[in-house]
Amino acid sequence: MKYLVIILSLVFVCFSGCDQEDIRKSPDQNDEVFIVGHVGGWLGSRALMLNKGVLLVSKEQAGVEMNAAQIVNDLEWEVLADNEARNRIEALAAEFPADLFTDDRQSTACTVAAVDGQCPFVIKVDTKDAIRVWTWDSPSTTGPSDVYMRGLSQVVYEVLE
């Protein structure tokens, strides 16, 4: 019995001692990290991060103004053990229209935050830790990128309910 307690204690220490930095950015990471959420009124929403097939949710809200580096580096994350939610965020990542969301079209604007509105965002962190961010601040437009961001916004709201 004494050895069982010791073994279980060691297993617990090994798994609970995992640093969050290891989850976010490990050296053998092959895929981009995909983060979605809302910024704006009432401090935005919590963010959702897909990293190596693991879905994480931030413990804090993303904030009123878009600060991608803060979201990536400063928020605390915990695993969201919900297969349906993970599948929905994986689908968003797979459907991400990279031809529409190019580096020269990055955006951090959220003018509706001035009236307590929120803007959905996508953050991608590549294997070299380069952070790219796009917010959506055009609820009256109907182009392909608008359709994607509307869908993303709806999925984020539903997953975080």
PDB file of C-alpha atoms in Angstrom:
ATOM      1  CA  MET A   1       0.000   0.000   0.000  1.00  0.00           C
ATOM      2  CA  LYS A   2       2.838   2.351   0.864  1.00  0.00           C
ATOM      3  CA  TYR A   3       4.381   1.864  -2.596  1.00  0.00           C
ATOM      4  CA  LEU A   4       1.053   2.432  -4.311  1.00  0.00           C
ATOM      5  CA  VAL A   5       0.731   5.816  -2.617  1.00  0.00           C
ATOM      6  CA  ILE A   6       4.287   6.738  -3.652  1.00  0.00           C
ATOM      7  CA  ILE A   7       3.721   5.667  -7.257  1.00  0.00           C
ATOM      8  CA  LEU A   8       0.433   7.548  -7.499  1.00  0.00           C
ATOM      9  CA  SER A   9       2.062  10.620  -5.976  1.00  0.00           C
ATOM     10  CA  LEU A  10       4.862  10.496  -8.540  1.00  0.00           C
ATOM     11  CA  VAL A  11       2.384  10.161 -11.398  1.00  0.00           C
ATOM     12  CA  PHE A  12       0.400  13.140 -10.083  1.00  0.00           C
ATOM     13  CA  VAL A  13       3.537  15.278  -9.706  1.00  0.00           C
ATOM     14  CA  CYS A  14       4.742  14.388 -13.195  1.00  0.00           C
ATOM     15  CA  PHE A  15       1.471  15.365 -14.841  1.00  0.00           C
ATOM     16  CA  SER A  16       0.608  18.384 -12.716  1.00  0.00           C
ATOM     17  CA  GLY A  17       4.100  19.850 -12.977  1.00  0.00           C
ATOM     18  CA  CYS A  18       3.728  20.406 -16.719  1.00  0.00           C
ATOM     19  CA  ASP A  19       4.459  24.032 -17.513  1.00  0.00           C
ATOM     20  CA  GLN A  20       1.910  25.960 -19.596  1.00  0.00           C
ATOM     21  CA  GLU A  21       4.735  27.168 -21.812  1.00  0.00           C
ATOM     22  CA  ASP A  22       5.300  23.537 -22.794  1.00  0.00           C
ATOM     23  CA  ILE A  23       1.680  23.279 -23.935  1.00  0.00           C
ATOM     24  CA  ARG A  24       1.795  26.452 -26.010  1.00  0.00           C
ATOM     25  CA  LYS A  25       5.197  26.297 -27.634  1.00  0.00           C
ATOM     26  CA  SER A  26       7.179  23.117 -27.717  1.00  0.00           C
ATOM     27  CA  PRO A  27      10.218  22.821 -29.992  1.00  0.00           C
ATOM     28  CA  ASP A  28       8.804  19.944 -32.024  1.00  0.00           C
ATOM     29  CA  GLN A  29       5.604  21.807 -32.849  1.00  0.00           C
ATOM     30  CA  ASN A  30       4.756  21.302 -36.525  1.00  0.00           C
ATOM     31  CA  ASP A  31       1.419  23.061 -36.768  1.00  0.00           C
ATOM     32  CA  GLU A  32       0.422  26.633 -36.242  1.00  0.00           C
ATOM     33  CA  VAL A  33      -1.378  27.492 -33.041  1.00  0.00           C
ATOM     34  CA  PHE A  34      -4.927  28.678 -33.788  1.00  0.00           C
ATOM     35  CA  ILE A  35      -6.620  31.029 -31.301  1.00  0.00           C
ATOM     36  CA  VAL A  36     -10.124  32.499 -31.585  1.00  0.00           C
ATOM     37  CA  GLY A  37     -12.381  34.612 -29.395  1.00  0.00           C
ATOM     38  CA  HIS A  38     -13.875  38.093 -29.065  1.00  0.00           C
ATOM     39  CA  VAL A  39     -12.407  41.412 -27.975  1.00  0.00           C
ATOM     40  CA  GLY A  40     -14.422  44.481 -27.113  1.00  0.00           C
ATOM     41  CA  GLY A  41     -17.162  45.431 -24.710  1.00  0.00           C
ATOM     42  CA  TRP A  42     -17.249  43.920 -21.232  1.00  0.00           C
ATOM     43  CA  LEU A  43     -13.652  42.677 -21.667  1.00  0.00           C
ATOM     44  CA  GLY A  44     -14.386  40.419 -24.621  1.00  0.00           C
ATOM     45  CA  SER A  45     -14.718  36.661 -24.259  1.00  0.00           C
ATOM     46  CA  ARG A  46     -12.390  33.991 -23.061  1.00  0.00           C
ATOM     47  CA  ALA A  47     -10.202  32.754 -25.903  1.00  0.00           C
ATOM     48  CA  LEU A  48      -9.987  29.247 -27.352  1.00  0.00           C
ATOM     49  CA  MET A  49      -6.619  27.841 -28.433  1.00  0.00           C
ATOM     50  CA  LEU A  50      -6.111  24.797 -30.644  1.00  0.00           C
ATOM     51  CA  ASN A  51      -2.587  23.439 -30.325  1.00  0.00           C
ATOM     52  CA  LYS A  52      -1.549  20.006 -31.579  1.00  0.00           C
ATOM     53  CA  GLY A  53      -5.120  18.754 -31.468  1.00  0.00           C
ATOM     54  CA  VAL A  54      -5.654  19.915 -27.881  1.00  0.00           C
ATOM     55  CA  LEU A  55      -8.310  22.542 -27.207  1.00  0.00           C
ATOM     56  CA  LEU A  56      -7.507  25.015 -24.435  1.00  0.00           C
ATOM     57  CA  VAL A  57      -9.627  27.805 -22.987  1.00  0.00           C
ATOM     58  CA  SER A  58      -8.219  30.923 -21.370  1.00  0.00           C
ATOM     59  CA  LYS A  59      -8.966  31.494 -17.712  1.00  0.00           C
ATOM     60  CA  GLU A  60      -9.266  35.240 -18.350  1.00  0.00           C
ATOM     61  CA  GLN A  61     -11.105  37.265 -20.954  1.00  0.00           C
ATOM     62  CA  ALA A  62      -9.272  38.522 -24.042  1.00  0.00           C
ATOM     63  CA  GLY A  63      -9.805  42.200 -23.200  1.00  0.00           C
ATOM     64  CA  VAL A  64     -11.385  45.304 -24.664  1.00  0.00           C
ATOM     65  CA  GLU A  65      -8.633  46.068 -27.191  1.00  0.00           C
ATOM     66  CA  MET A  66      -6.847  43.516 -29.343  1.00  0.00           C
ATOM     67  CA  ASN A  67      -3.414  42.692 -27.952  1.00  0.00           C
ATOM     68  CA  ALA A  68      -2.398  39.458 -29.651  1.00  0.00           C
ATOM     69  CA  ALA A  69       0.965  39.163 -27.892  1.00  0.00           C
ATOM     70  CA  GLN A  70      -0.754  39.460 -24.512  1.00  0.00           C
ATOM     71  CA  ILE A  71      -3.330  36.815 -25.445  1.00  0.00           C
ATOM     72  CA  VAL A  72      -0.640  34.412 -26.660  1.00  0.00           C
ATOM     73  CA  ASN A  73       1.959  35.017 -23.961  1.00  0.00           C
ATOM     74  CA  ASP A  74       0.181  36.238 -20.832  1.00  0.00           C
ATOM     75  CA  LEU A  75      -3.184  34.514 -20.545  1.00  0.00           C
ATOM     76  CA  GLU A  76      -3.393  31.351 -18.473  1.00  0.00           C
ATOM     77  CA  TRP A  77      -4.873  28.343 -20.266  1.00  0.00           C
ATOM     78  CA  GLU A  78      -6.574  25.129 -19.215  1.00  0.00           C
ATOM     79  CA  VAL A  79      -7.613  22.102 -21.256  1.00  0.00           C
ATOM     80  CA  LEU A  80     -11.229  22.119 -22.426  1.00  0.00           C
ATOM     81  CA  ALA A  81     -12.104  18.420 -22.493  1.00  0.00           C
ATOM     82  CA  ASP A  82     -15.031  18.619 -24.895  1.00  0.00           C
ATOM     83  CA  ASN A  83     -14.663  16.591 -28.096  1.00  0.00           C
ATOM     84  CA  GLU A  84     -17.501  18.356 -29.896  1.00  0.00           C
ATOM     85  CA  ALA A  85     -16.003  21.770 -29.107  1.00  0.00           C
ATOM     86  CA  ARG A  86     -12.558  20.601 -30.243  1.00  0.00           C
ATOM     87  CA  ASN A  87     -14.030  19.272 -33.488  1.00  0.00           C
ATOM     88  CA  ARG A  88     -15.773  22.585 -34.150  1.00  0.00           C
ATOM     89  CA  ILE A  89     -12.607  24.620 -33.563  1.00  0.00           C
ATOM     90  CA  GLU A  90     -10.578  22.149 -35.661  1.00  0.00           C
ATOM     91  CA  ALA A  91     -13.101  22.670 -38.474  1.00  0.00           C
ATOM     92  CA  LEU A  92     -12.665  26.458 -38.195  1.00  0.00           C
ATOM     93  CA  ALA A  93      -8.889  26.033 -38.388  1.00  0.00           C
ATOM     94  CA  ALA A  94      -9.174  23.714 -41.403  1.00  0.00           C
ATOM     95  CA  GLU A  95     -11.565  26.082 -43.188  1.00  0.00           C
ATOM     96  CA  PHE A  96      -9.448  29.180 -42.464  1.00  0.00           C
ATOM     97  CA  PRO A  97      -9.299  31.054 -45.804  1.00  0.00           C
ATOM     98  CA  ALA A  98      -5.588  31.925 -45.850  1.00  0.00           C
ATOM     99  CA  ASP A  99      -5.995  33.555 -49.262  1.00  0.00           C
ATOM    100  CA  LEU A 100      -8.378  36.115 -47.724  1.00  0.00           C
ATOM    101  CA  PHE A 101      -6.554  36.591 -44.421  1.00  0.00           C
ATOM    102  CA  THR A 102      -3.085  37.465 -45.650  1.00  0.00           C
ATOM    103  CA  ASP A 103      -0.286  39.129 -43.705  1.00  0.00           C
ATOM    104  CA  ASP A 104      -0.960  42.491 -45.361  1.00  0.00           C
ATOM    105  CA  ARG A 105      -4.616  42.335 -44.269  1.00  0.00           C
ATOM    106  CA  GLN A 106      -3.939  41.860 -40.573  1.00  0.00           C
ATOM    107  CA  SER A 107      -6.207  43.959 -38.392  1.00  0.00           C
ATOM    108  CA  THR A 108      -6.614  44.798 -34.726  1.00  0.00           C
ATOM    109  CA  ALA A 109      -9.449  47.320 -35.058  1.00  0.00           C
ATOM    110  CA  CYS A 110     -12.659  46.920 -33.073  1.00  0.00           C
ATOM    111  CA  THR A 111     -14.497  50.239 -33.279  1.00  0.00           C
ATOM    112  CA  VAL A 112     -17.732  48.747 -31.928  1.00  0.00           C
ATOM    113  CA  ALA A 113     -15.955  48.280 -28.584  1.00  0.00           C
ATOM    114  CA  ALA A 114     -16.656  51.978 -27.973  1.00  0.00           C
ATOM    115  CA  VAL A 115     -20.354  51.087 -27.634  1.00  0.00           C
ATOM    116  CA  ASP A 116     -19.794  47.793 -25.762  1.00  0.00           C
ATOM    117  CA  GLY A 117     -19.795  45.713 -28.948  1.00  0.00           C
ATOM    118  CA  GLN A 118     -17.453  42.793 -29.560  1.00  0.00           C
ATOM    119  CA  CYS A 119     -15.338  41.727 -32.526  1.00  0.00           C
ATOM    120  CA  PRO A 120     -14.315  38.150 -33.283  1.00  0.00           C
ATOM    121  CA  PHE A 121     -10.621  37.522 -33.834  1.00  0.00           C
ATOM    122  CA  VAL A 122      -8.259  34.891 -35.183  1.00  0.00           C
ATOM    123  CA  ILE A 123      -4.660  34.641 -34.042  1.00  0.00           C
ATOM    124  CA  LYS A 124      -2.191  32.278 -35.679  1.00  0.00           C
ATOM    125  CA  VAL A 125       1.225  31.580 -34.196  1.00  0.00           C
ATOM    126  CA  ASP A 126       3.612  29.822 -36.565  1.00  0.00           C
ATOM    127  CA  THR A 127       6.459  27.474 -35.703  1.00  0.00           C
ATOM    128  CA  LYS A 128       8.845  30.450 -35.458  1.00  0.00           C
ATOM    129  CA  ASP A 129       6.542  32.123 -32.894  1.00  0.00           C
ATOM    130  CA  ALA A 130       5.482  34.837 -35.358  1.00  0.00           C
ATOM    131  CA  ILE A 131       2.053  36.121 -34.310  1.00  0.00           C
ATOM    132  CA  ARG A 132      -0.511  37.131 -36.936  1.00  0.00           C
ATOM    133  CA  VAL A 133      -3.932  38.530 -36.024  1.00  0.00           C
ATOM    134  CA  TRP A 134      -7.157  39.438 -37.772  1.00  0.00           C
ATOM    135  CA  THR A 135     -10.214  41.034 -36.186  1.00  0.00           C
ATOM    136  CA  TRP A 136     -13.550  41.589 -37.875  1.00  0.00           C
ATOM    137  CA  ASP A 137     -15.169  44.970 -37.493  1.00  0.00           C
ATOM    138  CA  SER A 138     -17.579  45.089 -40.445  1.00  0.00           C
ATOM    139  CA  PRO A 139     -20.961  43.603 -39.477  1.00  0.00           C
ATOM    140  CA  SER A 140     -22.683  45.163 -42.498  1.00  0.00           C
ATOM    141  CA  THR A 141     -20.444  43.605 -45.182  1.00  0.00           C
ATOM    142  CA  THR A 142     -21.048  40.239 -46.837  1.00  0.00           C
ATOM    143  CA  GLY A 143     -17.835  39.094 -48.527  1.00  0.00           C
ATOM    144  CA  PRO A 144     -16.253  35.640 -48.083  1.00  0.00           C
ATOM    145  CA  SER A 145     -14.103  36.775 -45.151  1.00  0.00           C
ATOM    146  CA  ASP A 146     -17.234  38.231 -43.502  1.00  0.00           C
ATOM    147  CA  VAL A 147     -19.051  34.915 -43.855  1.00  0.00           C
ATOM    148  CA  TYR A 148     -16.119  33.080 -42.251  1.00  0.00           C
ATOM    149  CA  MET A 149     -15.862  35.523 -39.340  1.00  0.00           C
ATOM    150  CA  ARG A 150     -19.625  35.461 -38.708  1.00  0.00           C
ATOM    151  CA  GLY A 151     -19.486  31.675 -38.523  1.00  0.00           C
ATOM    152  CA  LEU A 152     -16.408  31.815 -36.297  1.00  0.00           C
ATOM    153  CA  SER A 153     -18.147  34.257 -33.971  1.00  0.00           C
ATOM    154  CA  GLN A 154     -21.178  31.996 -33.665  1.00  0.00           C
ATOM    155  CA  VAL A 155     -19.059  28.910 -32.934  1.00  0.00           C
ATOM    156  CA  VAL A 156     -17.073  30.766 -30.253  1.00  0.00           C
ATOM    157  CA  TYR A 157     -20.268  31.947 -28.541  1.00  0.00           C
ATOM    158  CA  GLU A 158     -21.742  28.424 -28.609  1.00  0.00           C
ATOM    159  CA  VAL A 159     -18.583  26.683 -27.365  1.00  0.00           C
ATOM    160  CA  LEU A 160     -18.160  29.140 -24.490  1.00  0.00           C
ATOM    161  CA  GLU A 161     -21.817  28.970 -23.357  1.00  0.00           C
TER     162      GLU A 161
END
